[in-house]
Coordinates of C-alpha atoms and ligand atoms in Angstrom, one line a residue:
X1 CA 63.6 -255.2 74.7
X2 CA 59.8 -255.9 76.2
X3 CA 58.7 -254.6 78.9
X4 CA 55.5 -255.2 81.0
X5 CA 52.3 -254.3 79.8
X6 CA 51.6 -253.2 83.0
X7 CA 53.2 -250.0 82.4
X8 CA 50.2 -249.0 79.8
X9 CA 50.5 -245.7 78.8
X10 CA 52.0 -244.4 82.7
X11 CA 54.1 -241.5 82.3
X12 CA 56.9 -240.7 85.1
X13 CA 54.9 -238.0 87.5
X14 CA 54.6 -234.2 85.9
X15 CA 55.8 -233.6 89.1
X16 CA 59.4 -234.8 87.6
X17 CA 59.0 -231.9 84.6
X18 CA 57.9 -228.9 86.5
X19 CA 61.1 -229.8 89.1
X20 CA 63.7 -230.0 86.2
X21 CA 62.9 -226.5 85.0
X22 CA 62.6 -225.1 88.7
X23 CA 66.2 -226.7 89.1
X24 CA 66.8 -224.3 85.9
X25 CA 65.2 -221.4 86.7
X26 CA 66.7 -221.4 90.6
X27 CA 70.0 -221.8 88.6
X28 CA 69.1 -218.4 86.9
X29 CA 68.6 -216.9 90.1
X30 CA 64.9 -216.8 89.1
X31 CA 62.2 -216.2 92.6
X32 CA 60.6 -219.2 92.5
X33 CA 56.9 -220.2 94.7
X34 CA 56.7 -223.4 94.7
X35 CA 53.6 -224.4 95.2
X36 CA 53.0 -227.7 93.0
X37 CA 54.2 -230.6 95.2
X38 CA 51.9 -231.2 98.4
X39 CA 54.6 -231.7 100.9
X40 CA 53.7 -229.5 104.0
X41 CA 55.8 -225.9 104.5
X42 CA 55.4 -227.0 108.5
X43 CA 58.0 -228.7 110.4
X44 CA 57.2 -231.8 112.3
X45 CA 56.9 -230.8 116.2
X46 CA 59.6 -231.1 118.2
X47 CA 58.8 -233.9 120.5
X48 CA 58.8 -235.9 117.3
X49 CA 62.0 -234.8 115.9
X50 CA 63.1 -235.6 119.7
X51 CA 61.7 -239.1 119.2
X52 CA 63.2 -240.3 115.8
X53 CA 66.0 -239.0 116.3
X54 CA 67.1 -240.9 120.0
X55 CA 66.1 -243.6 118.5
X56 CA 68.4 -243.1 115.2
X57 CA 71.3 -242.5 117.4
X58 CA 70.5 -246.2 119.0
X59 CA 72.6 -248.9 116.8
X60 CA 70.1 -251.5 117.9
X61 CA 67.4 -249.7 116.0
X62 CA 68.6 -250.3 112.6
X63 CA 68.0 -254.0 111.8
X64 CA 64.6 -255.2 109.8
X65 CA 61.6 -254.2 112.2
X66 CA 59.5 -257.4 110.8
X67 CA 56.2 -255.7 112.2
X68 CA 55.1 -253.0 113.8
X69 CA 56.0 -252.4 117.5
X70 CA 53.4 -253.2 119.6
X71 CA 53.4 -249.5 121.0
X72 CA 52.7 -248.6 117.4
X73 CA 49.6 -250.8 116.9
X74 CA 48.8 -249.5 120.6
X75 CA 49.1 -245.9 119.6
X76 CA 47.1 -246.0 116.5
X77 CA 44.1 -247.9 117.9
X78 CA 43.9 -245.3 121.1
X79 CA 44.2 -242.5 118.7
X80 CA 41.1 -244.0 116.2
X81 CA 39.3 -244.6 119.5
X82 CA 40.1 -240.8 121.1
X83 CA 39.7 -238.9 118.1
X84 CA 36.7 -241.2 116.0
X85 CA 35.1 -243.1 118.7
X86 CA 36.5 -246.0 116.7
X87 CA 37.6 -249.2 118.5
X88 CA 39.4 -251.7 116.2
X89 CA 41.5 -254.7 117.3
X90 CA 45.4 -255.6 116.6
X91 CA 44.4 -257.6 113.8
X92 CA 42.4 -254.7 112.3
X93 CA 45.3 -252.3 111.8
X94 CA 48.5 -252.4 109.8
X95 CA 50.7 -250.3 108.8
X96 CA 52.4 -249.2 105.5
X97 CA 55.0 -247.0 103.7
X98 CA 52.8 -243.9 103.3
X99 CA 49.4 -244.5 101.9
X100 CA 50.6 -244.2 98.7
X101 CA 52.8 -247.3 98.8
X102 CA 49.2 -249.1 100.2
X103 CA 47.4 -248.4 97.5
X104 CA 49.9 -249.1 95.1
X105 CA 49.6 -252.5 97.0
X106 CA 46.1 -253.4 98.2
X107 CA 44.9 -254.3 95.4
X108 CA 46.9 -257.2 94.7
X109 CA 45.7 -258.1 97.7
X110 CA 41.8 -257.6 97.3
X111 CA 41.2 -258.1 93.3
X112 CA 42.0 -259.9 90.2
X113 CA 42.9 -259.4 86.9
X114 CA 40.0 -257.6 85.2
X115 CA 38.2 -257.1 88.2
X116 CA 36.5 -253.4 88.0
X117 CA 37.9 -250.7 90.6
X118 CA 36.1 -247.6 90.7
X119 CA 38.1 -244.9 91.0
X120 CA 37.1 -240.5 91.3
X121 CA 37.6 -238.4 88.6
X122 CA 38.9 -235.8 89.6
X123 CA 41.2 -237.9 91.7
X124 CA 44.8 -238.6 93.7
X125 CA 46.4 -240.2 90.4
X126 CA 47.6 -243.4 92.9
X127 CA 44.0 -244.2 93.1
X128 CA 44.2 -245.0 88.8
X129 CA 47.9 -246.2 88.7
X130 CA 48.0 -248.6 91.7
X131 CA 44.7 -251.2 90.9
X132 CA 45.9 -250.5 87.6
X133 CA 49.6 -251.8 87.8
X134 CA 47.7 -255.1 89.5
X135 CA 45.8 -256.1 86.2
X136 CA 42.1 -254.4 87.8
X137 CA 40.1 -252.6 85.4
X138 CA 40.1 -249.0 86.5
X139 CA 36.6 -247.4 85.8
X140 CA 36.7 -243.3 86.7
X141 CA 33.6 -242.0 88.4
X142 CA 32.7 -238.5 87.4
X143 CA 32.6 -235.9 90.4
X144 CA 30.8 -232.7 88.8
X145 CA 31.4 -229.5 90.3
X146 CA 27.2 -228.7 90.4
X147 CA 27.1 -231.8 93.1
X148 CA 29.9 -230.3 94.9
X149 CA 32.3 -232.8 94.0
X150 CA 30.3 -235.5 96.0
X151 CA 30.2 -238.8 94.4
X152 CA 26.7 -239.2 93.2
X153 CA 25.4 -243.1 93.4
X154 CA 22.6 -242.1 90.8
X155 CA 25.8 -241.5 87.7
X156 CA 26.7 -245.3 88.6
X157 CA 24.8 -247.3 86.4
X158 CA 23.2 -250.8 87.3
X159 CA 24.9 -252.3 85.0
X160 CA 28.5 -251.6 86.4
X161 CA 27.4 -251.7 90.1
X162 CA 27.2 -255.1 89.5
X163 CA 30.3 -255.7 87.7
X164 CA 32.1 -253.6 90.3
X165 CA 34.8 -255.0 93.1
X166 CA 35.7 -252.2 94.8
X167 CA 35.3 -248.5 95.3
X168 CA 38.0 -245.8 96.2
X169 CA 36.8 -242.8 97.8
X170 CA 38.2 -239.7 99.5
X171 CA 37.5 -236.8 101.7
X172 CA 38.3 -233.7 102.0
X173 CA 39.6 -234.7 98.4
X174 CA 42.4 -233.5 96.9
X175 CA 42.9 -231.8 94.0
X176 CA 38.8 -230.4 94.6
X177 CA 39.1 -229.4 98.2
X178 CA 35.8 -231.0 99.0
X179 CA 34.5 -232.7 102.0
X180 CA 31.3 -235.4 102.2
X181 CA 28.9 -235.3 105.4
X182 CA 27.5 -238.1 107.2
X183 CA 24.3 -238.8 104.7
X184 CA 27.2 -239.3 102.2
X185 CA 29.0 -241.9 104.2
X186 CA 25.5 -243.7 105.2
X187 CA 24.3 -244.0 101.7
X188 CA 27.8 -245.5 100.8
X189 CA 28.1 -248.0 103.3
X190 CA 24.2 -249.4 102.1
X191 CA 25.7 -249.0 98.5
X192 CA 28.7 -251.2 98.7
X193 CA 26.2 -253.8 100.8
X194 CA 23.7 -254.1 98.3
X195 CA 26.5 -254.6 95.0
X196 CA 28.9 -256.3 97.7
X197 CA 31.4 -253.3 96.7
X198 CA 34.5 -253.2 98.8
X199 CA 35.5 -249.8 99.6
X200 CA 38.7 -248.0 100.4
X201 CA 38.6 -244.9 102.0
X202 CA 41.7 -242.6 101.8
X203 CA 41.8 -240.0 104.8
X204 CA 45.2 -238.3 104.1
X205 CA 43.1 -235.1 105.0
X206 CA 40.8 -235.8 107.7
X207 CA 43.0 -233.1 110.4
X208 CA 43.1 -230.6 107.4
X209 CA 39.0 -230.4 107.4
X210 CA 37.2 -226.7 107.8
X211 CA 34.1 -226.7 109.3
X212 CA 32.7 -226.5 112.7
X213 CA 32.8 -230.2 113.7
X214 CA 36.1 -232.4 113.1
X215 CA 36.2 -234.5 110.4
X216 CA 35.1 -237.8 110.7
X217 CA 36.4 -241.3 110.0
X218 CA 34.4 -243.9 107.5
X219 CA 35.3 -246.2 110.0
X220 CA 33.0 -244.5 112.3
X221 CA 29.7 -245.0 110.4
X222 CA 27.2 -248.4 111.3
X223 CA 28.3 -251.0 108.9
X224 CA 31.9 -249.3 107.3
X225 CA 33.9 -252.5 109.3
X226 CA 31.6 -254.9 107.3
X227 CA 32.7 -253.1 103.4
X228 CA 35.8 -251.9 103.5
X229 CA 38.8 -250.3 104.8
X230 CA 40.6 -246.8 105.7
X231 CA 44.3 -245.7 104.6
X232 CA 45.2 -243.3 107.6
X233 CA 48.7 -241.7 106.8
X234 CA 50.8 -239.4 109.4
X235 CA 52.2 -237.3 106.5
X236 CA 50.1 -234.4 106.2
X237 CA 48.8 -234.7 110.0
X238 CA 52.1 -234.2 111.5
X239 CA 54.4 -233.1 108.5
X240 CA 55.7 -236.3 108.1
X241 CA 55.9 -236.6 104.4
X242 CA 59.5 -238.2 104.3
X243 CA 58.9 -240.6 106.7
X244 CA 56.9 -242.5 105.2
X245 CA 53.5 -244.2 107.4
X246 CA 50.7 -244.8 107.6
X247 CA 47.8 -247.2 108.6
X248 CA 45.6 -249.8 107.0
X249 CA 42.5 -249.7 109.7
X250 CA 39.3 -251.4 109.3
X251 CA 37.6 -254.9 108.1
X252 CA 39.9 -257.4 109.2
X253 CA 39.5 -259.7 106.1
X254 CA 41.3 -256.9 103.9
X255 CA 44.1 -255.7 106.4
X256 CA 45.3 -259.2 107.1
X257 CA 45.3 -260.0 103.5
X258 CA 47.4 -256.6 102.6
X259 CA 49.7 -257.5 105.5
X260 CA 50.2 -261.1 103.8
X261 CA 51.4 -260.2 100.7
X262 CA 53.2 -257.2 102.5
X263 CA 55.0 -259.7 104.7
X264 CA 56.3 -261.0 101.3
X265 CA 57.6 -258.1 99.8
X266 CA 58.9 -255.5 103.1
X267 CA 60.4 -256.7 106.2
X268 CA 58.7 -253.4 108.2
X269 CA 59.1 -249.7 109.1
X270 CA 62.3 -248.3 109.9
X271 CA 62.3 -248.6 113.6
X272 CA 63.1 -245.0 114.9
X273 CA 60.3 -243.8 112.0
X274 CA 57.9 -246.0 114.3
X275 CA 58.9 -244.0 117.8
X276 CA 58.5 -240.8 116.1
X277 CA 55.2 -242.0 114.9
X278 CA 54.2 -243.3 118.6
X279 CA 55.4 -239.9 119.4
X280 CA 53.4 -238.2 117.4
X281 CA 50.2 -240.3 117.9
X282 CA 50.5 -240.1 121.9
X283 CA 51.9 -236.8 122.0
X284 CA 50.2 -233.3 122.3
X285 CA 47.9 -232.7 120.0
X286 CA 47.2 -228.8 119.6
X287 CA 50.0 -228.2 116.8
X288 CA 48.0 -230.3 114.5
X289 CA 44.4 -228.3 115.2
X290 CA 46.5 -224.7 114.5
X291 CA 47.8 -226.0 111.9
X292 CA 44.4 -226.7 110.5
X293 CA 43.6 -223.5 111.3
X294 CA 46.5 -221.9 109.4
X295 CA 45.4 -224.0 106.1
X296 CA 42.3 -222.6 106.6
X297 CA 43.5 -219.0 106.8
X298 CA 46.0 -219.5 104.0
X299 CA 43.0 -221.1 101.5
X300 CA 40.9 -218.0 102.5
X301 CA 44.1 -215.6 101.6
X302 CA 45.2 -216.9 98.5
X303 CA 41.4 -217.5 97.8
X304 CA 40.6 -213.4 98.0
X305 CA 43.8 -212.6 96.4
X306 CA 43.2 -214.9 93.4
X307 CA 39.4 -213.9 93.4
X308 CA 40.3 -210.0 93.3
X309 CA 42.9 -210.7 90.4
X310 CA 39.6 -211.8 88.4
X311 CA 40.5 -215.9 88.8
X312 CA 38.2 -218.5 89.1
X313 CA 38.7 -220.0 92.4
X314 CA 36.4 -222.1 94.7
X315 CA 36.7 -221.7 98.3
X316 CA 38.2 -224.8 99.9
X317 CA 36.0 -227.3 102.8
X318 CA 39.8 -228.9 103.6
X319 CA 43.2 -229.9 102.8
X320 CA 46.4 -228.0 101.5
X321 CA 45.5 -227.1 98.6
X322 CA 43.0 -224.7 96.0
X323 CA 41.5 -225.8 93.1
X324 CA 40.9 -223.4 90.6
X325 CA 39.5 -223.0 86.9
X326 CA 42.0 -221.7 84.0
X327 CA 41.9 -217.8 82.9
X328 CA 41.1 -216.2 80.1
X329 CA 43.2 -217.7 77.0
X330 CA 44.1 -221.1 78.3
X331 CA 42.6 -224.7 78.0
X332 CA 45.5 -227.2 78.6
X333 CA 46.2 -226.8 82.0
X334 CA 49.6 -228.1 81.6
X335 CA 50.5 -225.0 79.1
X336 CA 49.1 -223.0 81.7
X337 CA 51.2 -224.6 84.0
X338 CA 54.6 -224.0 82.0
X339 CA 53.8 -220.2 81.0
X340 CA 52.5 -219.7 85.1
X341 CA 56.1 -221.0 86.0
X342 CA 58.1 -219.0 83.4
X343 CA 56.5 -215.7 83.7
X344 CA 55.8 -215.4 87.6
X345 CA 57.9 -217.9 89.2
X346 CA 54.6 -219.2 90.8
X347 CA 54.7 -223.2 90.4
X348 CA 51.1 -225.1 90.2
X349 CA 49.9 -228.3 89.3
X350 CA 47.8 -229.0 86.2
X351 CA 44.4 -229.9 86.4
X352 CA 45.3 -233.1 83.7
X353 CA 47.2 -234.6 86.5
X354 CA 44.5 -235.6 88.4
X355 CA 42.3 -237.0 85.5
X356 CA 40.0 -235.9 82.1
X357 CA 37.8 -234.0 84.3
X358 CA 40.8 -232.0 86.0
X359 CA 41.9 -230.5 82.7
X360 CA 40.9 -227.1 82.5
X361 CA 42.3 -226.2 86.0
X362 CA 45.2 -225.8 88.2
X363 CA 45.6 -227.0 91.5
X364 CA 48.1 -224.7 94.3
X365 CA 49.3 -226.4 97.4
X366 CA 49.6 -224.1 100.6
X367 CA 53.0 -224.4 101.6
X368 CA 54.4 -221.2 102.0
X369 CA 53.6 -218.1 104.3
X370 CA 51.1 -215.6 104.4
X371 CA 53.8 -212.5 103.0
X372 CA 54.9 -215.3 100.6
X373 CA 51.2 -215.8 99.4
X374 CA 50.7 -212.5 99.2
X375 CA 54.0 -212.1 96.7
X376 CA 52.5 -215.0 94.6
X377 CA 49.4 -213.5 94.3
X378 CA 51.2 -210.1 93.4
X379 CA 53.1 -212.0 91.1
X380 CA 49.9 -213.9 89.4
X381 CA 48.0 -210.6 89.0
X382 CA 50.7 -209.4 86.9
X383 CA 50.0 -212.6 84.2
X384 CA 46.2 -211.6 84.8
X385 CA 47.1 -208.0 83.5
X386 CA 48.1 -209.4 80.1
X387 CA 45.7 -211.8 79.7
X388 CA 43.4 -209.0 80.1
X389 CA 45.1 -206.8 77.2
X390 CA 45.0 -209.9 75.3
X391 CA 41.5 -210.4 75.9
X392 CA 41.3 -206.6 75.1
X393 CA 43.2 -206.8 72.1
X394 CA 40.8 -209.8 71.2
X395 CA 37.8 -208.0 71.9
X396 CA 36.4 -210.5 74.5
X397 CA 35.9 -211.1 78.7
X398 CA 39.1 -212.6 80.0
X399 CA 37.4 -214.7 82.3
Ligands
PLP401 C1 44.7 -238.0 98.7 C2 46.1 -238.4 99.0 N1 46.3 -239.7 99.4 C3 47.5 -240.1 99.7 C4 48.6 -239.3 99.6 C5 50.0 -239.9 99.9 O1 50.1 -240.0 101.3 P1 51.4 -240.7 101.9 O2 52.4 -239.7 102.1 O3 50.8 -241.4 103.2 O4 51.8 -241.7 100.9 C6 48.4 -238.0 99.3 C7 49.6 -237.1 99.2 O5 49.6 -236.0 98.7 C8 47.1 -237.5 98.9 O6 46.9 -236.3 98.5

């Protein structure tokens, strides 16, 4: 039998293979720390809970939704315009299954066949596999670690700035843990004007920022409403993973034509997901700034633990995770990965999941406690230990 070409080389997620052999090893009574899959450790606030579920004990709730609610629509624009300073429209927001099912979507709605989509390398591997699953030609953009993972216009050349369509960015980025500052977003906004670029902007992590001054939106820079578009998703914000929403917000052009071919293929959100997401967008605010704070103070714990075991770690500027180089003895992050998992119970992600240029490292997500960390750091200083005899044995540095 044929199938699609469309499937290329795409591999189900690694995501799959490190959960299989936690299954096993939970089933040995192994200690496992799972810290591979970003799905927050921190339970949605009440008042949200509250929300969702009133509204899933209402029988009248469960038919197709269609649309959004026009509560929703209200909520999100007040929120962009309370917490950006960004006023948009109706018809300049709509809303999705997650960001993740958007961009496996918008490009169907914004390119064709062929068309180039530039995409970060190291990257969030939906930015590769959605343009590619629509026919686009996915072009990686190297982020070097020198240039602080910042996208560098100067490493585009002319020559595919012109072939270009569209542009995927993100920050704070995950796997790198880097965020961009407002000279970035300026020079990107005249970039995609002079090669007519569209860019797409991914802010799963804009509440999960470090820094003095909150993260901003794209949207919020001169000119952004003119090139492109933001995903804005609820997940990581308010520990809404399952749920599944968030936003399309931005140039009006591009949301109406994603909510087009959207109207084709989804008849709308669950409608008690939509309360608890008016809930959450209307409600108080202050459990999503300490939870930033907590991120931050978990990076900075598993940061020094990791750094006094002798691993290469870089402090994190946002999100929930660290990024990290590989020790002494290992190249293929996945093999890493594997021996990590079977000799301390501590569960990463490898580097090679998020692109060429993230082989070589490992990527932990914060989603555990502060005397948890401190047990997987514990546990990975005891793999340090042999490396180090190894290295010993070898006659050479371990890292
Ligand atoms: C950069 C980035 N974008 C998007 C997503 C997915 O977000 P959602 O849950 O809204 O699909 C994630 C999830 O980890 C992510 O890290």
């Amino acid at each position: 039998m044929q199938l699609s070409s469309r499937l290329g080389d795409m591999k189900p997620g690694v995501f799959h293979a490190l959960f299989e052999r936690r299954t096993q090893l939970l089933a040995c009574n192994r200690t496992i720390y799972d810290l591979s899959v970003g799905t927050p450790a921190f339970l949605p606030d009440a008042h949200i809970v509250h929300a969702l579920s009133e509204a899933a004990a209402d029988p009248r709730q469960y038919g197709y939704a269609m649309a959004e609610l026009p509560e929703l629509k209200a909520a999100i624009r007040s929120y962009y315009a309370d917490r950006f300073g960004v006023a948009l429209s109706d018809s300049e927001v709509t809303s999705v299954h997650g960001t993740q099912e958007g961009m496996a979507h918008i490009c169907w709605a914004i390119c064709d066949p062929g068309d180039v989509v530039l995409v970060p390398d190291p990257g969030y591997p939906i930015f590769t596999d959605g343009p590619q699953l629509c026919g686009a030609n996915v072009v990686t953009y190297p982020l070097f670690k020198e240039k602080g993972y910042i996208l560098d216009f100067a490493d585009l050349s002319p020559e595919l700035c012109e072939r270009a369509r569209v542009l995927v960015v993100s920050y704070p980025l995950n796997p790198v843990c880097a965020r961009a500052d407002a000279a970035f977003y300026r020079e990107l906004i005249l970039f995609a004007k002079k090669y007519q670029i569209t860019v797409i902007h991914d802010a799963a992590y804009s509440d999960i920022a470090f820094g003095d001054e909150p993260y901003p939106s794209f949207l919020s820079f001169p000119g952004a409403m003119d090139v492109g578009v933001e995903f804005y998703s609820l997940s990581k914000t308010y520990n809404f993973t399952g749920a599944r929403l968030a936003f399309l917000l931005g140039n009006q052009r591009i949301v109406q034509a994603l909510a087009t071919i959207r109207s084709q293929i989804d008849y709308g959100i669950f409608l008690p997901i939509q309360r608890a997401a008016i809930a959450a967008l209307t409600g108080d605010q202050s459990g999503v700034k300490a939870r930033c704070q907590a991120y931050q103070e978990m990076a900075a714990q598993l940061t020094s633990g990791l750094v006094a075991c002798g691993w290469p770690v870089q402090a994190s500027q946002g999100t929930m995770f660290l990024w990290s180089g590989l020790p002494y003895g290992y190249r293929n992050s996945l093999d890493f990965t594997l021996d990590l998992m079977e000799e301390t119970g501590v569960i990463a992600t490898p580097g090679s999941a998020f692109g060429a240029r993230g082989e070589g490292h490992v990527r932990f997500a914060l989603r555990t406690d502060p005397s948890e960390l401190d047990k997987v750091v514990a546990a990975i200083a005891a793999k340090r230990e042999k490396l180090e005899k190894l290295a010993q044995a070898a006659g050479e540095e371990p890292l």
